[in-house]
PDB file of C-alpha atoms in Angstrom:
ATOM      1  CA  ASP Z   1      62.105 138.187  68.824  1.00  0.00           C
ATOM      2  CA  VAL Z   2      64.556 140.551  67.149  1.00  0.00           C
ATOM      3  CA  LYS Z   3      68.147 139.685  67.629  1.00  0.00           C
ATOM      4  CA  VAL Z   4      71.788 140.485  67.213  1.00  0.00           C
ATOM      5  CA  THR Z   5      73.737 137.245  67.063  1.00  0.00           C
ATOM      6  CA  GLN Z   6      77.457 136.927  67.650  1.00  0.00           C
ATOM      7  CA  SER Z   7      79.000 133.752  66.329  1.00  0.00           C
ATOM      8  CA  SER Z   8      80.992 132.731  69.401  1.00  0.00           C
ATOM      9  CA  ARG Z   9      80.467 133.217  73.118  1.00  0.00           C
ATOM     10  CA  TYR Z  10      84.030 132.320  74.094  1.00  0.00           C
ATOM     11  CA  LEU Z  11      87.201 132.209  72.012  1.00  0.00           C
ATOM     12  CA  VAL Z  12      90.795 131.435  72.873  1.00  0.00           C
ATOM     13  CA  LYS Z  13      93.399 132.377  70.279  1.00  0.00           C
ATOM     14  CA  ARG Z  14      97.166 132.496  70.142  1.00  0.00           C
ATOM     15  CA  THR Z  15      99.236 135.639  69.763  1.00  0.00           C
ATOM     16  CA  GLY Z  16      99.716 136.471  66.102  1.00  0.00           C
ATOM     17  CA  GLU Z  17      96.647 134.620  64.866  1.00  0.00           C
ATOM     18  CA  LYS Z  18      94.122 136.325  62.609  1.00  0.00           C
ATOM     19  CA  VAL Z  19      90.773 136.365  64.370  1.00  0.00           C
ATOM     20  CA  PHE Z  20      87.314 136.850  62.873  1.00  0.00           C
ATOM     21  CA  LEU Z  21      84.348 137.876  65.012  1.00  0.00           C
ATOM     22  CA  GLU Z  22      81.006 137.678  63.238  1.00  0.00           C
ATOM     23  CA  CYS Z  23      77.829 139.573  63.983  1.00  0.00           C
ATOM     24  CA  VAL Z  24      74.437 139.188  62.312  1.00  0.00           C
ATOM     25  CA  GLN Z  25      71.246 141.182  62.942  1.00  0.00           C
ATOM     26  CA  ASP Z  26      67.752 140.393  61.729  1.00  0.00           C
ATOM     27  CA  MET Z  27      66.143 143.799  62.294  1.00  0.00           C
ATOM     28  CA  ASP Z  28      67.094 145.412  58.964  1.00  0.00           C
ATOM     29  CA  HIS Z  29      69.042 148.054  60.893  1.00  0.00           C
ATOM     30  CA  GLU Z  30      71.224 150.397  58.904  1.00  0.00           C
ATOM     31  CA  ASN Z  31      73.842 150.927  61.595  1.00  0.00           C
ATOM     32  CA  MET Z  32      76.162 148.408  63.162  1.00  0.00           C
ATOM     33  CA  PHE Z  33      78.884 148.821  65.751  1.00  0.00           C
ATOM     34  CA  TRP Z  34      81.717 146.974  67.410  1.00  0.00           C
ATOM     35  CA  TYR Z  35      82.692 147.804  70.993  1.00  0.00           C
ATOM     36  CA  ARG Z  36      85.061 146.249  73.455  1.00  0.00           C
ATOM     37  CA  GLN Z  37      84.342 146.322  77.157  1.00  0.00           C
ATOM     38  CA  ASP Z  38      87.035 146.162  79.819  1.00  0.00           C
ATOM     39  CA  PRO Z  39      86.754 146.580  83.603  1.00  0.00           C
ATOM     40  CA  GLY Z  40      87.133 150.202  84.615  1.00  0.00           C
ATOM     41  CA  LEU Z  41      87.212 151.400  81.004  1.00  0.00           C
ATOM     42  CA  GLY Z  42      83.636 150.714  80.009  1.00  0.00           C
ATOM     43  CA  LEU Z  43      82.518 150.323  76.418  1.00  0.00           C
ATOM     44  CA  ARG Z  44      84.905 151.675  73.793  1.00  0.00           C
ATOM     45  CA  LEU Z  45      83.952 152.009  70.140  1.00  0.00           C
ATOM     46  CA  ILE Z  46      86.238 150.195  67.699  1.00  0.00           C
ATOM     47  CA  TYR Z  47      84.482 150.614  64.336  1.00  0.00           C
ATOM     48  CA  PHE Z  48      81.020 151.372  63.051  1.00  0.00           C
ATOM     49  CA  SER Z  49      79.136 151.215  59.785  1.00  0.00           C
ATOM     50  CA  TYR Z  50      76.132 153.133  58.479  1.00  0.00           C
ATOM     51  CA  ASP Z  51      75.654 151.160  55.301  1.00  0.00           C
ATOM     52  CA  VAL Z  52      76.830 148.204  53.320  1.00  0.00           C
ATOM     53  CA  LYS Z  53      80.512 148.430  52.371  1.00  0.00           C
ATOM     54  CA  MET Z  54      80.852 151.548  54.490  1.00  0.00           C
ATOM     55  CA  LYS Z  55      82.980 151.775  57.662  1.00  0.00           C
ATOM     56  CA  GLU Z  56      84.155 154.441  60.050  1.00  0.00           C
ATOM     57  CA  LYS Z  57      86.862 154.317  62.688  1.00  0.00           C
ATOM     58  CA  GLY Z  58      85.793 154.595  66.263  1.00  0.00           C
ATOM     59  CA  ASP Z  59      87.941 155.608  69.201  1.00  0.00           C
ATOM     60  CA  ILE Z  60      90.283 152.608  69.282  1.00  0.00           C
ATOM     61  CA  PRO Z  61      90.597 151.152  65.740  1.00  0.00           C
ATOM     62  CA  GLU Z  62      94.294 150.243  65.903  1.00  0.00           C
ATOM     63  CA  GLY Z  63      94.898 146.544  65.371  1.00  0.00           C
ATOM     64  CA  TYR Z  64      91.378 145.955  64.036  1.00  0.00           C
ATOM     65  CA  SER Z  65      89.585 146.043  60.719  1.00  0.00           C
ATOM     66  CA  VAL Z  66      85.972 145.414  59.721  1.00  0.00           C
ATOM     67  CA  SER Z  67      83.933 144.185  56.813  1.00  0.00           C
ATOM     68  CA  ARG Z  68      80.326 144.806  55.902  1.00  0.00           C
ATOM     69  CA  GLU Z  69      79.481 143.069  52.653  1.00  0.00           C
ATOM     70  CA  LYS Z  70      75.794 142.596  53.513  1.00  0.00           C
ATOM     71  CA  LYS Z  71      73.447 144.798  55.494  1.00  0.00           C
ATOM     72  CA  GLU Z  72      72.822 142.205  58.160  1.00  0.00           C
ATOM     73  CA  ARG Z  73      76.417 141.171  58.768  1.00  0.00           C
ATOM     74  CA  PHE Z  74      79.299 143.115  60.318  1.00  0.00           C
ATOM     75  CA  SER Z  75      82.597 141.343  60.911  1.00  0.00           C
ATOM     76  CA  LEU Z  76      85.456 142.425  63.152  1.00  0.00           C
ATOM     77  CA  ILE Z  77      88.932 141.235  62.227  1.00  0.00           C
ATOM     78  CA  LEU Z  78      91.972 141.180  64.466  1.00  0.00           C
ATOM     79  CA  GLU Z  79      94.780 141.109  61.941  1.00  0.00           C
ATOM     80  CA  SER Z  80      97.391 139.752  64.356  1.00  0.00           C
ATOM     81  CA  ALA Z  81      95.985 139.061  67.786  1.00  0.00           C
ATOM     82  CA  SER Z  82      97.875 140.375  70.792  1.00  0.00           C
ATOM     83  CA  THR Z  83      97.385 139.788  74.504  1.00  0.00           C
ATOM     84  CA  ASN Z  84      96.151 143.358  75.013  1.00  0.00           C
ATOM     85  CA  GLN Z  85      93.208 142.500  72.787  1.00  0.00           C
ATOM     86  CA  THR Z  86      91.897 140.084  75.390  1.00  0.00           C
ATOM     87  CA  SER Z  87      88.470 141.532  76.121  1.00  0.00           C
ATOM     88  CA  MET Z  88      84.704 141.228  75.830  1.00  0.00           C
ATOM     89  CA  TYR Z  89      83.629 142.229  72.324  1.00  0.00           C
ATOM     90  CA  LEU Z  90      80.090 143.473  71.824  1.00  0.00           C
ATOM     91  CA  CYS Z  91      78.324 144.018  68.539  1.00  0.00           C
ATOM     92  CA  ALA Z  92      75.318 146.337  68.349  1.00  0.00           C
ATOM     93  CA  SER Z  93      72.887 147.595  65.745  1.00  0.00           C
ATOM     94  CA  SER Z  94      70.432 150.467  65.519  1.00  0.00           C
ATOM     95  CA  LYS Z  95      68.056 152.235  63.202  1.00  0.00           C
ATOM     96  CA  THR Z  96      69.062 155.600  61.816  1.00  0.00           C
ATOM     97  CA  GLY Z  97      67.698 158.677  63.523  1.00  0.00           C
ATOM     98  CA  GLU Z  98      67.608 160.384  66.877  1.00  0.00           C
ATOM     99  CA  GLY Z  99      66.235 158.514  69.809  1.00  0.00           C
ATOM    100  CA  TYR Z 100      66.984 155.012  68.573  1.00  0.00           C
ATOM    101  CA  GLY Z 101      68.971 153.016  71.061  1.00  0.00           C
ATOM    102  CA  TYR Z 102      71.153 150.031  70.396  1.00  0.00           C
ATOM    103  CA  THR Z 103      70.412 146.332  70.443  1.00  0.00           C
ATOM    104  CA  PHE Z 104      73.469 144.409  71.562  1.00  0.00           C
ATOM    105  CA  GLY Z 105      74.575 140.888  70.873  1.00  0.00           C
ATOM    106  CA  SER Z 106      75.424 138.660  73.815  1.00  0.00           C
ATOM    107  CA  GLY Z 107      79.143 139.287  73.379  1.00  0.00           C
ATOM    108  CA  THR Z 108      82.269 137.294  72.597  1.00  0.00           C
ATOM    109  CA  ARG Z 109      84.797 136.887  75.370  1.00  0.00           C
ATOM    110  CA  LEU Z 110      88.143 136.643  73.574  1.00  0.00           C
ATOM    111  CA  THR Z 111      91.278 135.495  75.328  1.00  0.00           C
ATOM    112  CA  VAL Z 112      94.598 135.836  73.512  1.00  0.00           C
ATOM    113  CA  VAL Z 113      97.367 133.683  74.958  1.00  0.00           C
TER     114      VAL Z 113
ATOM    115  CA  ARG V   1      88.203 164.526  80.941  1.00  0.00           C
ATOM    116  CA  LYS V   2      86.013 161.653  79.789  1.00  0.00           C
ATOM    117  CA  GLU V   3      83.224 162.497  77.359  1.00  0.00           C
ATOM    118  CA  VAL V   4      80.656 160.752  79.525  1.00  0.00           C
ATOM    119  CA  GLU V   5      81.185 160.304  83.257  1.00  0.00           C
ATOM    120  CA  GLN V   6      79.325 158.364  85.902  1.00  0.00           C
ATOM    121  CA  ASP V   7      79.871 157.675  89.572  1.00  0.00           C
ATOM    122  CA  PRO V   8      80.992 154.009  89.524  1.00  0.00           C
ATOM    123  CA  GLY V   9      79.384 153.299  92.900  1.00  0.00           C
ATOM    124  CA  PRO V  10      78.595 150.793  94.126  1.00  0.00           C
ATOM    125  CA  PHE V  11      75.309 151.969  95.502  1.00  0.00           C
ATOM    126  CA  ASN V  12      74.035 149.638  98.213  1.00  0.00           C
ATOM    127  CA  VAL V  13      70.374 150.232  99.043  1.00  0.00           C
ATOM    128  CA  PRO V  14      67.628 148.317 100.855  1.00  0.00           C
ATOM    129  CA  GLU V  15      64.546 147.082  99.066  1.00  0.00           C
ATOM    130  CA  GLY V  16      61.965 149.816  98.726  1.00  0.00           C
ATOM    131  CA  ALA V  17      64.519 152.626  98.680  1.00  0.00           C
ATOM    132  CA  THR V  18      64.706 155.371  96.101  1.00  0.00           C
ATOM    133  CA  VAL V  19      68.046 155.738  94.361  1.00  0.00           C
ATOM    134  CA  ALA V  20      69.290 158.272  91.841  1.00  0.00           C
ATOM    135  CA  PHE V  21      72.173 158.172  89.402  1.00  0.00           C
ATOM    136  CA  ASN V  22      73.686 161.089  87.542  1.00  0.00           C
ATOM    137  CA  CYS V  23      75.725 161.152  84.385  1.00  0.00           C
ATOM    138  CA  THR V  24      77.562 164.164  82.950  1.00  0.00           C
ATOM    139  CA  TYR V  25      78.580 164.659  79.337  1.00  0.00           C
ATOM    140  CA  SER V  26      81.049 167.081  77.791  1.00  0.00           C
ATOM    141  CA  ASN V  27      79.791 167.538  74.228  1.00  0.00           C
ATOM    142  CA  SER V  28      77.210 170.293  74.192  1.00  0.00           C
ATOM    143  CA  ALA V  29      76.147 169.208  70.682  1.00  0.00           C
ATOM    144  CA  SER V  30      74.908 165.847  71.968  1.00  0.00           C
ATOM    145  CA  GLN V  31      71.543 164.915  70.559  1.00  0.00           C
ATOM    146  CA  SER V  32      70.214 161.701  72.073  1.00  0.00           C
ATOM    147  CA  PHE V  33      70.467 160.268  75.545  1.00  0.00           C
ATOM    148  CA  PHE V  34      69.830 156.823  76.961  1.00  0.00           C
ATOM    149  CA  TRP V  35      70.037 154.615  80.019  1.00  0.00           C
ATOM    150  CA  TYR V  36      71.031 150.971  79.637  1.00  0.00           C
ATOM    151  CA  ARG V  37      70.998 148.185  82.160  1.00  0.00           C
ATOM    152  CA  GLN V  38      73.706 145.515  82.199  1.00  0.00           C
ATOM    153  CA  ASP V  39      73.491 142.400  84.309  1.00  0.00           C
ATOM    154  CA  CYS V  40      76.641 140.543  85.311  1.00  0.00           C
ATOM    155  CA  ARG V  41      78.230 138.794  82.321  1.00  0.00           C
ATOM    156  CA  LYS V  42      75.415 139.905  80.040  1.00  0.00           C
ATOM    157  CA  GLU V  43      75.111 142.467  77.287  1.00  0.00           C
ATOM    158  CA  PRO V  44      73.713 145.972  77.921  1.00  0.00           C
ATOM    159  CA  LYS V  45      70.003 146.325  77.284  1.00  0.00           C
ATOM    160  CA  LEU V  46      68.202 149.552  76.566  1.00  0.00           C
ATOM    161  CA  LEU V  47      66.285 150.658  79.634  1.00  0.00           C
ATOM    162  CA  MET V  48      64.914 153.953  78.386  1.00  0.00           C
ATOM    163  CA  SER V  49      65.592 156.927  76.195  1.00  0.00           C
ATOM    164  CA  VAL V  50      65.831 160.311  77.901  1.00  0.00           C
ATOM    165  CA  TYR V  51      63.770 163.166  76.539  1.00  0.00           C
ATOM    166  CA  SER V  52      64.144 166.879  77.170  1.00  0.00           C
ATOM    167  CA  SER V  53      60.847 167.045  79.029  1.00  0.00           C
ATOM    168  CA  GLY V  54      61.744 164.096  81.220  1.00  0.00           C
ATOM    169  CA  ASN V  55      60.057 160.738  80.978  1.00  0.00           C
ATOM    170  CA  GLU V  56      58.818 157.969  83.217  1.00  0.00           C
ATOM    171  CA  ASP V  57      58.420 154.240  82.800  1.00  0.00           C
ATOM    172  CA  GLY V  58      56.872 152.644  85.840  1.00  0.00           C
ATOM    173  CA  ARG V  59      59.293 153.016  88.746  1.00  0.00           C
ATOM    174  CA  PHE V  60      61.950 154.609  86.544  1.00  0.00           C
ATOM    175  CA  THR V  61      62.212 158.323  85.782  1.00  0.00           C
ATOM    176  CA  ALA V  62      64.803 159.861  83.496  1.00  0.00           C
ATOM    177  CA  GLN V  63      65.619 163.528  83.184  1.00  0.00           C
ATOM    178  CA  LEU V  64      67.855 165.648  80.990  1.00  0.00           C
ATOM    179  CA  ASN V  65      69.442 168.966  81.922  1.00  0.00           C
ATOM    180  CA  ARG V  66      71.014 170.416  78.789  1.00  0.00           C
ATOM    181  CA  ALA V  67      72.197 173.587  80.494  1.00  0.00           C
ATOM    182  CA  SER V  68      74.269 171.654  83.025  1.00  0.00           C
ATOM    183  CA  GLN V  69      74.929 168.775  80.630  1.00  0.00           C
ATOM    184  CA  TYR V  70      73.780 165.887  82.722  1.00  0.00           C
ATOM    185  CA  ILE V  71      71.153 163.183  82.698  1.00  0.00           C
ATOM    186  CA  SER V  72      69.704 161.378  85.668  1.00  0.00           C
ATOM    187  CA  LEU V  73      67.907 158.146  86.439  1.00  0.00           C
ATOM    188  CA  LEU V  74      65.655 157.758  89.459  1.00  0.00           C
ATOM    189  CA  ILE V  75      64.523 154.343  90.611  1.00  0.00           C
ATOM    190  CA  ARG V  76      61.666 154.278  93.114  1.00  0.00           C
ATOM    191  CA  ASP V  77      60.672 151.351  95.328  1.00  0.00           C
ATOM    192  CA  SER V  78      63.842 149.402  94.489  1.00  0.00           C
ATOM    193  CA  LYS V  79      63.511 145.661  93.921  1.00  0.00           C
ATOM    194  CA  LEU V  80      66.146 142.963  94.352  1.00  0.00           C
ATOM    195  CA  SER V  81      65.901 142.439  90.605  1.00  0.00           C
ATOM    196  CA  ASP V  82      67.055 146.018  89.996  1.00  0.00           C
ATOM    197  CA  SER V  83      70.574 145.000  91.033  1.00  0.00           C
ATOM    198  CA  ALA V  84      72.709 145.605  87.951  1.00  0.00           C
ATOM    199  CA  THR V  85      75.067 148.092  86.362  1.00  0.00           C
ATOM    200  CA  TYR V  86      73.408 151.129  84.824  1.00  0.00           C
ATOM    201  CA  LEU V  87      75.115 152.744  81.844  1.00  0.00           C
ATOM    202  CA  CYS V  88      74.320 156.141  80.499  1.00  0.00           C
ATOM    203  CA  ALA V  89      74.871 156.771  76.800  1.00  0.00           C
ATOM    204  CA  VAL V  90      75.085 159.950  74.763  1.00  0.00           C
ATOM    205  CA  THR V  91      74.861 160.231  70.987  1.00  0.00           C
ATOM    206  CA  SER V  92      76.280 163.123  69.018  1.00  0.00           C
ATOM    207  CA  ASN V  93      76.980 163.912  65.402  1.00  0.00           C
ATOM    208  CA  THR V  94      80.540 165.057  66.049  1.00  0.00           C
ATOM    209  CA  GLY V  95      83.028 162.986  64.057  1.00  0.00           C
ATOM    210  CA  GLY V  96      80.277 160.693  62.920  1.00  0.00           C
ATOM    211  CA  PHE V  97      76.933 159.816  64.438  1.00  0.00           C
ATOM    212  CA  LYS V  98      78.075 157.637  67.320  1.00  0.00           C
ATOM    213  CA  THR V  99      77.251 156.837  70.901  1.00  0.00           C
ATOM    214  CA  ILE V 100      79.593 157.169  73.838  1.00  0.00           C
ATOM    215  CA  PHE V 101      78.871 155.135  76.950  1.00  0.00           C
ATOM    216  CA  GLY V 102      79.668 155.899  80.534  1.00  0.00           C
ATOM    217  CA  ALA V 103      81.585 153.267  82.469  1.00  0.00           C
ATOM    218  CA  GLY V 104      78.487 152.405  84.490  1.00  0.00           C
ATOM    219  CA  THR V 105      77.178 152.618  88.038  1.00  0.00           C
ATOM    220  CA  ARG V 106      76.805 149.424  90.063  1.00  0.00           C
ATOM    221  CA  LEU V 107      73.618 149.042  92.079  1.00  0.00           C
ATOM    222  CA  PHE V 108      73.054 146.409  94.757  1.00  0.00           C
ATOM    223  CA  VAL V 109      69.584 146.158  96.241  1.00  0.00           C
ATOM    224  CA  LYS V 110      69.483 144.135  99.445  1.00  0.00           C
ATOM    225  CA  ALA V 111      66.618 142.496 101.282  1.00  0.00           C
TER     226      ALA V 111
END
């Protein structure tokens, strides 16, 4: 069964900490994405990547960075966690081309205290 | 104006009912369209892609109206297990090939 795996289901971090969220996919997909999902705001794109070592800013990149050193792995980094980054973080991957939907990981619920 | 808009609902329907959701998008250059289903505290899962000619998968029918810039999802003979949030998603090549999601429509199917 093809999968997108996120390293943690729940995380609690302190304000100011550096936080790493890991995502691995086993489908050989070119594209990977990080979203956050908040009640009433839906899914918002943070960063995405079309290829190894390549990254593009999404709609809300401030306070985040990403790393894609290998095709299967896409990491989201919160440089200095803040309480307004408390959210559900969802990683997704897809093949390149029209008509290909996303496969999502099960999400990481991050709480910053 | 949001790029992709949905009626948040909730829609409360009895089993066996037919229910329809609409989703409007603002970018006329949008290229691909999808419906996702998201259960409570779970990740979204692709329900179906939406093609220009319309497409059907069992009890589910999706349609695209490019002229009016909306997509729709029709669920016939609703089941209790259809209760979920339905997200529409639109992909465009403006500012990078990326997908924008609607905030979702909640559906409750009751016995």
